[in-house]
Coordinates of C-alpha atoms and ligand atoms in Angstrom, one line a residue:
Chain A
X13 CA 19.3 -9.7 1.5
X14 CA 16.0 -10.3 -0.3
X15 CA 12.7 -10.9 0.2
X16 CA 10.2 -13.0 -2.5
X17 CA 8.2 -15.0 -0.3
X18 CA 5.2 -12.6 -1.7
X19 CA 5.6 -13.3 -4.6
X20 CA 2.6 -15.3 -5.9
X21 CA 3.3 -15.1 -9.9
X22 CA 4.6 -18.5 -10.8
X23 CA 6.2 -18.5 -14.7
X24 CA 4.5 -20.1 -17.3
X25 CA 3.6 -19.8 -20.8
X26 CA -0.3 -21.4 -20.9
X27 CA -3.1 -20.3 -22.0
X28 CA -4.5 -19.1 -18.7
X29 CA -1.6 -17.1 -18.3
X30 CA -2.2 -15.4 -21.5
X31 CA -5.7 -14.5 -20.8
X32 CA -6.2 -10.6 -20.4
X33 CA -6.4 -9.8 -16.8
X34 CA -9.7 -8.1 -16.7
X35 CA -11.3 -11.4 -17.9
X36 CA -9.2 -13.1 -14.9
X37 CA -10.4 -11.0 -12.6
X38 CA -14.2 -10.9 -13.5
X39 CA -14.3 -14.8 -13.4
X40 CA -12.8 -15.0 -10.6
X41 CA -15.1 -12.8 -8.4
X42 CA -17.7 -14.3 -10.4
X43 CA -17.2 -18.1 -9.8
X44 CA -16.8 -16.7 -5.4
X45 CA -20.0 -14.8 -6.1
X46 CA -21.4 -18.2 -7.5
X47 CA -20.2 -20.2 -4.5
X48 CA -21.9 -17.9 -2.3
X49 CA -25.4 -17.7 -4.1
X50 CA -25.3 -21.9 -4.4
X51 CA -27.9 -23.3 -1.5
X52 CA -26.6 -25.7 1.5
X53 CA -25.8 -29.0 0.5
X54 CA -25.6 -28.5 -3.6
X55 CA -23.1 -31.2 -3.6
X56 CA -23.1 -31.9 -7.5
X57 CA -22.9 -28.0 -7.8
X58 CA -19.8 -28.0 -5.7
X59 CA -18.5 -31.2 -7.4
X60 CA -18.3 -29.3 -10.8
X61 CA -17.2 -26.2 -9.4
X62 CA -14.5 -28.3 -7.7
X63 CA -14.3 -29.7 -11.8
X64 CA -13.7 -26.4 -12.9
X65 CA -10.8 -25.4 -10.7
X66 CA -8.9 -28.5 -11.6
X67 CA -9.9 -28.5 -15.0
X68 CA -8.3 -24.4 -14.7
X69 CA -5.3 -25.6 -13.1
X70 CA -4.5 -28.0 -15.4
X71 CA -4.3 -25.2 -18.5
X72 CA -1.9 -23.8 -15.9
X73 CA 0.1 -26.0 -16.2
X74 CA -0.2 -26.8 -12.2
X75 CA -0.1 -30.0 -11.2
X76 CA -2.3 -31.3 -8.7
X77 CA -0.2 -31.0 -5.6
X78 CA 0.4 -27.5 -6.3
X79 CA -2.9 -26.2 -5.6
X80 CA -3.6 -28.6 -3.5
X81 CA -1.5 -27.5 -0.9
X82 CA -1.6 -24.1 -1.1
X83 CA -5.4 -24.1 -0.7
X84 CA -5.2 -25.4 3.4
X85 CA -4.6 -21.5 3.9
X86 CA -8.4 -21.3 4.0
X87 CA -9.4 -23.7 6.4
X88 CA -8.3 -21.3 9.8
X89 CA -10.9 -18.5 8.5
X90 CA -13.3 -21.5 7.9
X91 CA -13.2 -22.1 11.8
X92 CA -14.8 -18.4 12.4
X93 CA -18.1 -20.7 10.9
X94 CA -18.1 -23.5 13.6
X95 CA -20.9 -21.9 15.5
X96 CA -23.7 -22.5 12.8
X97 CA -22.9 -26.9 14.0
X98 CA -24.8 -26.0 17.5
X99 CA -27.0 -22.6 16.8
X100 CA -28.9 -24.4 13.7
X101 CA -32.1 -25.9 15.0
X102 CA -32.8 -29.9 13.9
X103 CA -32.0 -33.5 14.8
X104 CA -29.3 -34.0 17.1
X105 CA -26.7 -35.7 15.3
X106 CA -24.0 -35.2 18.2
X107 CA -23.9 -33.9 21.9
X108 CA -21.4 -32.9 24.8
X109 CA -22.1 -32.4 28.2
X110 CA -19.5 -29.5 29.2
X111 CA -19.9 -28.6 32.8
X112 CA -23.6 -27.5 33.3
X113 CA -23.9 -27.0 29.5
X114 CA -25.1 -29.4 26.5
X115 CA -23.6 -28.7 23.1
X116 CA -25.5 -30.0 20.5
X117 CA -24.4 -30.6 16.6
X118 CA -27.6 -30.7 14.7
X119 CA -27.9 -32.3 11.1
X120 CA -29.0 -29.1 9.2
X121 CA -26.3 -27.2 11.4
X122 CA -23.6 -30.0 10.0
X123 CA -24.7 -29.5 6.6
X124 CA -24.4 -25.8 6.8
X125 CA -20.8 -26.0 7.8
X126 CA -19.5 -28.3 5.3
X127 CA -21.2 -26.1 2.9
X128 CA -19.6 -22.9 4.3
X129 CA -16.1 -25.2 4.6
X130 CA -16.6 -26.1 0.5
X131 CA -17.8 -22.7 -0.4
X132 CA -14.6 -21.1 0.9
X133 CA -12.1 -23.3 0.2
X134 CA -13.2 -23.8 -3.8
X135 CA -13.1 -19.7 -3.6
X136 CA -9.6 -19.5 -2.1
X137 CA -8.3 -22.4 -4.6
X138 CA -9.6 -19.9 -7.7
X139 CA -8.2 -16.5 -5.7
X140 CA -5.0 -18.3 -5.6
X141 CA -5.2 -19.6 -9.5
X142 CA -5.8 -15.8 -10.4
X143 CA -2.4 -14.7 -8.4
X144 CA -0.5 -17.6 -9.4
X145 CA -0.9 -17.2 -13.4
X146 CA -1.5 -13.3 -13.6
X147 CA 2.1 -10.5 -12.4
X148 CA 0.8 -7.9 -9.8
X149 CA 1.3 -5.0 -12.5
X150 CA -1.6 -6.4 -14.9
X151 CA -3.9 -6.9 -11.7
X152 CA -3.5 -3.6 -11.1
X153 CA -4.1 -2.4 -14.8
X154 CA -7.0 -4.8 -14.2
X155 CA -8.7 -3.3 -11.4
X156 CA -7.9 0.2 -12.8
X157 CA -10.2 -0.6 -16.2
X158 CA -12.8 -2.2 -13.9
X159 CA -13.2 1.0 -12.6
X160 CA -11.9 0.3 -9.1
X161 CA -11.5 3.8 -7.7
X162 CA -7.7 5.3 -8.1
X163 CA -6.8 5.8 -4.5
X164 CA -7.8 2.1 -3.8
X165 CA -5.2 1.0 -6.5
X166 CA -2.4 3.3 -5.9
X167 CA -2.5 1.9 -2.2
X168 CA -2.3 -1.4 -3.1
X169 CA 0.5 -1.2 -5.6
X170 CA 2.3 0.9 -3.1
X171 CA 2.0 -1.7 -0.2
X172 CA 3.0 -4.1 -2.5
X173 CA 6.1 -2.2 -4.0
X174 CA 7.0 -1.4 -0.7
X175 CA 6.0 -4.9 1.4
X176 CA 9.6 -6.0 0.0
X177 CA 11.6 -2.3 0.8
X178 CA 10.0 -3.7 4.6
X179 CA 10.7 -7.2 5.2
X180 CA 14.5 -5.7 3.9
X181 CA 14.2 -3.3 6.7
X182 CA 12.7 -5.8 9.2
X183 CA 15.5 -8.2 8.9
X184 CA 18.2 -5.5 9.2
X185 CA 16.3 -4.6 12.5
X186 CA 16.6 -8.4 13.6
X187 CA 20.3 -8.7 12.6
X188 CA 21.0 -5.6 14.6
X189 CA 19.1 -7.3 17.0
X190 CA 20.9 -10.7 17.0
X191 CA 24.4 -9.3 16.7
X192 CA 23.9 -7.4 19.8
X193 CA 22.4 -10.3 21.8
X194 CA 25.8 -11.4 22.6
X195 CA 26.3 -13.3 26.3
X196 CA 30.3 -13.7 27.5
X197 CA 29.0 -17.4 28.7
X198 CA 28.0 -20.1 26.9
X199 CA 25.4 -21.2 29.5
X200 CA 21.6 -19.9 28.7
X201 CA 19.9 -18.6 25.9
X202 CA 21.2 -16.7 23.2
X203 CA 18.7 -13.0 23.3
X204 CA 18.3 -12.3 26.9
X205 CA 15.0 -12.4 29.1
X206 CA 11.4 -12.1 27.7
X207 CA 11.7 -8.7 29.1
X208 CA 14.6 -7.4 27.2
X209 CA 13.2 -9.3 24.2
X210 CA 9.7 -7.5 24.7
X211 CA 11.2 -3.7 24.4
X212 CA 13.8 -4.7 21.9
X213 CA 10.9 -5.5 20.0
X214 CA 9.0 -2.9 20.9
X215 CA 11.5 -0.4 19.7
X216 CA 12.4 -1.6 16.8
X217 CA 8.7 -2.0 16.0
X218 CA 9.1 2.3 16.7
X219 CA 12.2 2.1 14.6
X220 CA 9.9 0.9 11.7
X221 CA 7.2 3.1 11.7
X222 CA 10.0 5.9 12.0
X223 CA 12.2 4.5 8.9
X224 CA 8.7 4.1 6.7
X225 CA 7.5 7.5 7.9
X226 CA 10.7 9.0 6.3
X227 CA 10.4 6.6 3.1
X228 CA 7.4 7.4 2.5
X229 CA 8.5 11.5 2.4
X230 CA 11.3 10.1 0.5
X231 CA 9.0 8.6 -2.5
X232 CA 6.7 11.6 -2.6
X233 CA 9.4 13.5 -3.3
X234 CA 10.4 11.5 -5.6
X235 CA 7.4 11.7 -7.5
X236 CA 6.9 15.4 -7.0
X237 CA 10.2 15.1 -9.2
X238 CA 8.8 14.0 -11.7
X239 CA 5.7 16.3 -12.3
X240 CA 3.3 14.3 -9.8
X241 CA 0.6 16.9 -9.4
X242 CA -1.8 14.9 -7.1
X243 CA -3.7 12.5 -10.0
X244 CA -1.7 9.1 -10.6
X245 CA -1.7 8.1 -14.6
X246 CA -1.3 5.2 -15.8
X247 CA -1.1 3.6 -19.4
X248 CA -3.8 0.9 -20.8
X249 CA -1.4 -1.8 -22.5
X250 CA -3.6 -4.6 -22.4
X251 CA -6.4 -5.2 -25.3
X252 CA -9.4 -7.6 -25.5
X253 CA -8.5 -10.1 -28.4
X254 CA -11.3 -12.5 -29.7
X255 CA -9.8 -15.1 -27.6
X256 CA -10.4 -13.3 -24.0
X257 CA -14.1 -12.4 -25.1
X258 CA -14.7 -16.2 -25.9
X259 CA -13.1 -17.3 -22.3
X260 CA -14.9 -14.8 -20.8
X261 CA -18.4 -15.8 -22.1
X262 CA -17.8 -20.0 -22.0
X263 CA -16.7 -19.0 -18.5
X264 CA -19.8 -16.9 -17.6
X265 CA -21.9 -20.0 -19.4
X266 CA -19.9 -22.5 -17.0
X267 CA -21.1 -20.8 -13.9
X268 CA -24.5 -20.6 -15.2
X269 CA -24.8 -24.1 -15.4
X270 CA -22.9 -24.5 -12.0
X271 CA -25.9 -22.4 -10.5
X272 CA -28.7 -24.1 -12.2
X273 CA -27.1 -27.8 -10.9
X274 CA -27.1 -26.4 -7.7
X275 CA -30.8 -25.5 -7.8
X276 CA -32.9 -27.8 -9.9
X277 CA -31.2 -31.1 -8.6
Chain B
X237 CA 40.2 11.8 -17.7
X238 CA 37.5 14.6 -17.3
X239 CA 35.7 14.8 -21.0
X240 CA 33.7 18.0 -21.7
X241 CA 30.3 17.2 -24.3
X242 CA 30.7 21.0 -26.8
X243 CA 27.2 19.8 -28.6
X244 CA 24.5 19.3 -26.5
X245 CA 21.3 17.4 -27.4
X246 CA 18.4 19.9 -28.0
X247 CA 18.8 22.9 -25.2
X248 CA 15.4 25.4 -25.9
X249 CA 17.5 28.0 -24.0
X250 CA 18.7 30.0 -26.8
X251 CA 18.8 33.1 -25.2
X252 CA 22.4 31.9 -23.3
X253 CA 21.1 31.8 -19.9
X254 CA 23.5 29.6 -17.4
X255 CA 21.3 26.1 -16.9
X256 CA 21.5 26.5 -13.0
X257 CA 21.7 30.2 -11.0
X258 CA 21.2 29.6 -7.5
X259 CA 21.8 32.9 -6.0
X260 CA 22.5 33.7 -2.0
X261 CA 19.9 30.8 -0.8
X262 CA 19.0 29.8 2.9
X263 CA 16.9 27.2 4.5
X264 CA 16.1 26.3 7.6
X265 CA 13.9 22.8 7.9
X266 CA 11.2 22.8 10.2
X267 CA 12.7 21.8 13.5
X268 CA 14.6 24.7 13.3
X269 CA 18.2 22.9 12.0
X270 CA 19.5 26.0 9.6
X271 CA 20.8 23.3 6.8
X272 CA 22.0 26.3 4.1
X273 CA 23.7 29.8 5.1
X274 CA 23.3 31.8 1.5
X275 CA 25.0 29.4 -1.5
X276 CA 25.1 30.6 -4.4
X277 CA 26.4 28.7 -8.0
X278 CA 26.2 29.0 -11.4
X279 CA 26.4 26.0 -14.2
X280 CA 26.9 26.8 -17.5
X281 CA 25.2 24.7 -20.3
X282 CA 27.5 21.3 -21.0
X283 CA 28.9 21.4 -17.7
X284 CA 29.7 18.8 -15.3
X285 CA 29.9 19.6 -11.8
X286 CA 30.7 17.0 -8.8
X287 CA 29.5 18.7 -5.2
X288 CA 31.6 17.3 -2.4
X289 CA 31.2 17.9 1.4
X290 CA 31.4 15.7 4.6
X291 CA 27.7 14.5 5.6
X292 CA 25.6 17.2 6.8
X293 CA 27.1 19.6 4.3
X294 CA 23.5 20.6 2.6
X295 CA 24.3 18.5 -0.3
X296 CA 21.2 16.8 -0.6
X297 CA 19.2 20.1 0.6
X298 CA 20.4 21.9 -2.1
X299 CA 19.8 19.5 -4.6
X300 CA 15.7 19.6 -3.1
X301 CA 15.8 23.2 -3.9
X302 CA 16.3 23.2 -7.6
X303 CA 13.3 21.5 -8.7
X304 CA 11.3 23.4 -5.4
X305 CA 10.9 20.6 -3.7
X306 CA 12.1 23.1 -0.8
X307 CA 11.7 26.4 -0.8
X308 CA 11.2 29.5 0.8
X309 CA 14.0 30.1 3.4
X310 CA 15.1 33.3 1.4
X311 CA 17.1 33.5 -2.2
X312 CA 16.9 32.8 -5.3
X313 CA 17.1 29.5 -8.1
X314 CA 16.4 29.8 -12.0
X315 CA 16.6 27.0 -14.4
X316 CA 17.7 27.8 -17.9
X317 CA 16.6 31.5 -16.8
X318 CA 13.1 30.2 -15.5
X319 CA 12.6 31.0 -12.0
X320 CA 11.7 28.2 -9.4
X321 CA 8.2 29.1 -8.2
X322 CA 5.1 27.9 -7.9
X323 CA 3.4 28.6 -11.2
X324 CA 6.8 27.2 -12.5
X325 CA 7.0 24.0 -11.1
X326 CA 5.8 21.7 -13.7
X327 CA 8.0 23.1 -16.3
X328 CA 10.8 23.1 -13.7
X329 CA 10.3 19.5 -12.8
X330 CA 10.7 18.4 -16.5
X331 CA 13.7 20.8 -16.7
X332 CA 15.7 19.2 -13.5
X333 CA 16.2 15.6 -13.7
X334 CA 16.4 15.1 -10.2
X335 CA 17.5 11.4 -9.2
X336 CA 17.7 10.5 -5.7
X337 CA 20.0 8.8 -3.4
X338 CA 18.1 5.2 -2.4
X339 CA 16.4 3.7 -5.3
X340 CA 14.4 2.2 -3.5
X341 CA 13.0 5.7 -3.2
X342 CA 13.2 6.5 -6.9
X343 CA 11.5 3.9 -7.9
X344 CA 7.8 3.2 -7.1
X345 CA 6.2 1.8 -9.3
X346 CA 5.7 -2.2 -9.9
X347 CA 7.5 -2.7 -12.9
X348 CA 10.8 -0.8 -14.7
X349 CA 8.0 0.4 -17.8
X350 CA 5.6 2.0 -15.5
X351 CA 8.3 3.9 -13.7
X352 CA 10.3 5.0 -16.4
X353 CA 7.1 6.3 -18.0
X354 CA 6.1 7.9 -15.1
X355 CA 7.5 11.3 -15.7
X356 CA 6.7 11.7 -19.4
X357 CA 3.6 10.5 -18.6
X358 CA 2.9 13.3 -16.2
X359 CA 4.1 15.8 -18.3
X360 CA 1.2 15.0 -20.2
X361 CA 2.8 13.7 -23.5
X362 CA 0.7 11.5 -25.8
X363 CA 0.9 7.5 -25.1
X364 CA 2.7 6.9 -28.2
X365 CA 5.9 10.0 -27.2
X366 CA 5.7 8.0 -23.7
X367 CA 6.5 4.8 -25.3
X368 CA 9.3 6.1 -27.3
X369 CA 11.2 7.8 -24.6
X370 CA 10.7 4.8 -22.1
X371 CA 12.5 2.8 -24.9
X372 CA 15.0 5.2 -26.0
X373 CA 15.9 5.9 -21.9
X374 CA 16.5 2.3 -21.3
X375 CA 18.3 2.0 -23.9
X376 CA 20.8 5.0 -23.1
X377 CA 21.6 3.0 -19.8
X378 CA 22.0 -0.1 -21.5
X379 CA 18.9 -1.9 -19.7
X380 CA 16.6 -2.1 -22.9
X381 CA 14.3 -5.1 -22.4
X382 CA 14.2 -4.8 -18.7
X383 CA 10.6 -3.1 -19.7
X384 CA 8.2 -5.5 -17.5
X385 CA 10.9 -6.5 -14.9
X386 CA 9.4 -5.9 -11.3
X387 CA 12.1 -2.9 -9.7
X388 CA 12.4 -5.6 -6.2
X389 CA 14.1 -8.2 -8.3
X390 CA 17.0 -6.0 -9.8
X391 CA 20.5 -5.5 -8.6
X392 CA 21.3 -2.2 -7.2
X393 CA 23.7 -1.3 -10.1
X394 CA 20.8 -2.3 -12.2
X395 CA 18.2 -0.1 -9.7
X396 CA 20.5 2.7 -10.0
X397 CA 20.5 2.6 -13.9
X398 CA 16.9 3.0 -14.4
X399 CA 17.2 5.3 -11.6
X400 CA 18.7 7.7 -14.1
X401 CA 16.5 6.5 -16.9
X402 CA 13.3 7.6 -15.1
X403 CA 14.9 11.1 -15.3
X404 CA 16.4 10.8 -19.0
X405 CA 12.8 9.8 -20.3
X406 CA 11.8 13.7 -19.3
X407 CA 14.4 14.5 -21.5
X408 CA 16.0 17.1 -18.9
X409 CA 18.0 20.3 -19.2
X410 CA 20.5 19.1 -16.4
X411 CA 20.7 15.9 -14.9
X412 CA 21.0 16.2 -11.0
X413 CA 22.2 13.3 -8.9
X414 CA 22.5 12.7 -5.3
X415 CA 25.4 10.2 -4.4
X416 CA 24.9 8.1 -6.9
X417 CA 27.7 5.3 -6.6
X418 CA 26.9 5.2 -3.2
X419 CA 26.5 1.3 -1.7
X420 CA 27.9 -0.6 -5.6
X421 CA 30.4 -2.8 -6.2
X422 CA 33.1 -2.0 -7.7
X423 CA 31.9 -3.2 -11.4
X424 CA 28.6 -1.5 -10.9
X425 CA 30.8 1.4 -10.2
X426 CA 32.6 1.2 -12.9
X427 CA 29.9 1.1 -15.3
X428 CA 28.4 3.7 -13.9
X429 CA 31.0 5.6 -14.2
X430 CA 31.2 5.1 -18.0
X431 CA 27.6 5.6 -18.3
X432 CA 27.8 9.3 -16.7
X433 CA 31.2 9.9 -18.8
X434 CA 29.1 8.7 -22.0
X435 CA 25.4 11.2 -21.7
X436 CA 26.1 14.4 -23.1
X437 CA 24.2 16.5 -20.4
X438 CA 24.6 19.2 -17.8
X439 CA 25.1 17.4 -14.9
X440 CA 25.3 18.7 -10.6
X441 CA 26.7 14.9 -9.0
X442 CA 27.0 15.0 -5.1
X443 CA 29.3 12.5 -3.8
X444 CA 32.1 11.0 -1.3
X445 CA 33.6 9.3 -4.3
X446 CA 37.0 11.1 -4.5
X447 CA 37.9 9.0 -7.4
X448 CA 35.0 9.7 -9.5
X449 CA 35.1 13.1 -8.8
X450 CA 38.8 13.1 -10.3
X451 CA 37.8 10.8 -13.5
X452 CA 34.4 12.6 -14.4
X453 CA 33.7 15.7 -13.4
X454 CA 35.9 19.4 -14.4
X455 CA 34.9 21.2 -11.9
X456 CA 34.5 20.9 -8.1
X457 CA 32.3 22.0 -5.7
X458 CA 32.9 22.1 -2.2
X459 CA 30.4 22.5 0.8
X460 CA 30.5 22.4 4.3
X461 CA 28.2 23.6 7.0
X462 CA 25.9 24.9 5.2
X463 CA 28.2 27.3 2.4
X464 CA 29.3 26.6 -0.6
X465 CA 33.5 26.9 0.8
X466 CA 35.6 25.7 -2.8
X467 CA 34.7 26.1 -6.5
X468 CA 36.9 25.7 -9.1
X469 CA 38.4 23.5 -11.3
X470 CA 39.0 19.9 -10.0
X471 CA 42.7 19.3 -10.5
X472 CA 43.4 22.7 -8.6
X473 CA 41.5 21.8 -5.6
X474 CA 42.3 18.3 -5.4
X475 CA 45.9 19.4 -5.3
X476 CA 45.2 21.7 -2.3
X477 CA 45.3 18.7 0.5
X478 CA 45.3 21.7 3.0
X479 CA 42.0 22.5 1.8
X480 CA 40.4 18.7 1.6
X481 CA 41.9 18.5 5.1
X482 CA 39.9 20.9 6.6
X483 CA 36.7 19.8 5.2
X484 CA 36.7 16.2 5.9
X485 CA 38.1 14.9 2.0
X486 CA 40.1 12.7 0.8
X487 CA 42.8 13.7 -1.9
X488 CA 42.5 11.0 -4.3
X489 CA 46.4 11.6 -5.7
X490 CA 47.6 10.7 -2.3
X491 CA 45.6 7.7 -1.8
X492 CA 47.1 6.3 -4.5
X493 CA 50.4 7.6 -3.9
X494 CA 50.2 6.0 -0.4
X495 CA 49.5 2.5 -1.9
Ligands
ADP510 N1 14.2 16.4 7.1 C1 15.1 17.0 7.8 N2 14.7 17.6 9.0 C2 15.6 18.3 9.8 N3 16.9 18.4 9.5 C3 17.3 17.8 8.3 C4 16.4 17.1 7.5 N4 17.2 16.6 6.4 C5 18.4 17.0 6.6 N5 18.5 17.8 7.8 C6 19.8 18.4 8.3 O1 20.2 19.4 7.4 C7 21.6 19.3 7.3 C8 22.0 19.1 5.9 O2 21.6 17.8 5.5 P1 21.8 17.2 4.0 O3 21.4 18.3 3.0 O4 21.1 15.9 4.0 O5 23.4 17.1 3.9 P2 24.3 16.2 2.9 O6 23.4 15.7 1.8 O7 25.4 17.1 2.5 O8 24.8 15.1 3.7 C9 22.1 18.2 8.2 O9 22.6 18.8 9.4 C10 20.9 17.4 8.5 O10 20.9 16.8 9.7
MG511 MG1 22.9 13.8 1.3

């Protein structure tokens, strides 16, 4: 019984993989924060930026397909922008007539949302490049150098460590489940009514808070045990080399030049 | 057969004091359930000790009371002489190498490194001393170069191994384990087994594991309800079937002999 399907870390031995963390991690939120600051409609900007990614994947030894696909988990959050097609004023491009109401689509309001649609998904494509060539551990030790307060980290290393000890526990809970939802016919559905479904569910969603409740006693505890005194410590094993300062400024440089196509042109 | 370790690696407790004095302790947890009625026992340095008992015996409370995890429900516990209270604790913690039942509970941290450095760590030992004992820990349960390996990946025989290494890197007076072959296989077992036969330290093991109680451990400790009802040595009172009867035990002789 085991659960990977978080797992985001795909094995490799490139160079992008061997680049210190923090450097990862700065680029990263740097090339989102460069997506964000381009204006609507910088095509050519978005066309290099687009460059860049594949250019990055490619050192990961990715191919194509790989981060192709994976990026379509962006477009649902993209929807929360479809407004901005009929609040934008300019020339109607598009209209429906929907019961006493007239939904227009105006040019500048198209523009804005295939902006909004690049911006995001060029940012996911990168946020998944980071988590696909760097192991949760060193984006931890990252964020703790960058200064990311303690508490913040510890939480998410926790959920992490513990997301797994979970979906264990989850699928226990369903196999109780399933093994019980026995019928003596073989006519009908295997699991009973929605009804019986709905407080199965319900209890074993109590089940679970109850089991982590008592984990989570559990792992204090346990690191009581071992001389926890209320401060988490941590050890700093990674070190700028000459190489991770050079990425880091030809990366910086790259966006530069990503903004400034975005503006002049 | 049961081996006894004469030499010990470096014990500071010159002055002869027995490792573990638990002396006429109670506890009651919160919701009132009165989980220990007065146990007392004494471990002398170099001993190993298996404590047996049906479920619900205290086992497991008893083993949260000698590092103070619990406390305060009346009696006494000292540690090579030191007694368990508050000012203590952080030299008590170091002192008890406390490893608990579920790994999954023992271990918390992302990767094998971080969590067998996390005591040594805490003790507040330079980087370098960390380092050292992470390596030297692994490799006294045979897992050296597991160092970055993420703890969700491993087997549980290999979870339960740097279970004990996360305690070994404090470099502990005694060495205090809570049912520790508890859900292996029977190789995991096995090798655990040699593993516990193999570290010369004062050790306190609960289990149900009749067997490993007979290959591994001298002496016997028996609880139930609460009390501390057999102590002795383990050949006597795994000869007494009257006895295991009437606390819920198997005799390991005549599960064999039944075969
Ligand atoms: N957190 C708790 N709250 C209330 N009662 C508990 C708690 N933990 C254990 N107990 C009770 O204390 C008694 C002793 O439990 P425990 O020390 O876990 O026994 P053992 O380890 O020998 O199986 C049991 O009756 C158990 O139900
Ligand atoms: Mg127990």
């Amino acid at each position: 019984m085991h659960v990977s399907t978080f797992d985001r870390y795909e094995q490799r031995s490139s160079a992008v993989h061997q680049l210190d963390p923090r450097v990862k991690v700065v680029l990263t939120l740097l090339f989102i924060v460069s997506n964000v600051a381009l204006p609507d409609g910088a095509w050519w900007a978005f066309a290099a930026g687009w460059a860049l990614l594949l250019l990055v994947n490619r050192a990961a030894h990715f191919s194509f397909g790989y981060l192709f696909k994976r990026s379509f988990i962006a477009l649902p959050f993209a929807l929360a922008a479809v407004t901005v097609l009929f609040t934008l004023p300019g020339t109607a491009v598009a209209s429906w007539q929907i019961g006493s109401h007239t939904l227009t689509v105006s040019d500048a309001g198209l523009m804005r949302f295939a902006s909004i649609l690049i911006r995001s998904w060029l940012s996911v494509q990168m946020a998944i490049l980071l988590t696909a060539t760097t192991q949760f551990p060193d984006l931890m030790h990252a964020l703790h150098h960058l200064r990311v307060p303690q508490v913040l980290v510890s939480i998410i290393s926790f959920m992490y460590r513990y997301l797994f000890v979970l979906a264990d526990e989850v699928i226990r809970l369903l196999r109780a489940r399933d093994a019980r939802s026995a019928r003596l016919t073989t006519d009908g559905k295997l699991g009973g009514t929605i009804w019986w479904r709905a407080k199965v569910t319900g209890s074993m969603a109590g089940q679970l808070f109850v089991r982590s409740f008592d984990r989570s006693d559990r792992v204090y505890n346990a690191m009581l045990s071992r001389g926890y005194r209320g401060h988490l410590l941590t050890m700093n094993p990674h070190v700028m080399n000459g190489r991770d300062w050079l990425m880091a400024g030809v990366g910086t440089a790259v966006l530069v030049i990503i903004q400034l196509l975005g503006w002049l042109t | 057969m049961p081996i006894v370790h004469t030499e010990l690696t470096k014990l500071d407790n010159s002055a002869g004091f027995p490792t573990l004095q638990v002396k006429d302790l109670h506890f009651a947890y919160p919701d009132g359930h009165e989980a220990l009625h007065g146990v007392s026992l004494h471990v002398a340095p170099g001993e190993k000790v298996a404590l047996v008992g049906p479920n619900g015996a205290g086992k497991s409370t008893l083993m949260l009371h000698l590092n103070g995890i619990l406390s305060g429900g009346g009696g006494e516990v000292r540690v090579a002489g030191l007694k368990v209270e508050k000012q203590n604790l952080p030299l008590i913690r170091s002192k008890v190498g406390l490893v608990f039942q579920n790994p999954d509970d023992q271990l918390f941290s992302p990767t094998v490194f971080d969590d067998v450095a996390f005591g040594p760590l805490h003790m507040g030992l330079p980087e370098a001393e960390v380092r050292e004992r992470v390596m030297r820990a692994l490799a006294h349960v045979g897992m050296s170069g597991f160092e970055e390996r993420l703890s969700h990946h491993l087997s549980i025989g290999q979870k339960k191994r740097i279970s004990i290494a996360t305690v070994l890197s404090m470099d502990p007076e005694i060495l205090v384990l809570d049912e520790p072959s508890a859900g292996l296989d029977p190789r995991a077992r096995r090798s655990l087994i040699s593993l516990l036969r193999d570290l010369p330290l004062t050790m306190l093991v609960s289990t149900h594991d009749m067997f490993l109680v007979h290959e591994l451990f001298p002496r016997t400790v028996i609880m139930d309800g609460g009390e501390v009802v057999a102590d002795g040595e383990t050949a006597v009172l795994l000869s007494d079937d009257a006895l295991l009867e009437r606390h819920g035990l198997e005799s390991p002789t005549r599960m064999l002999a039944m075969l």
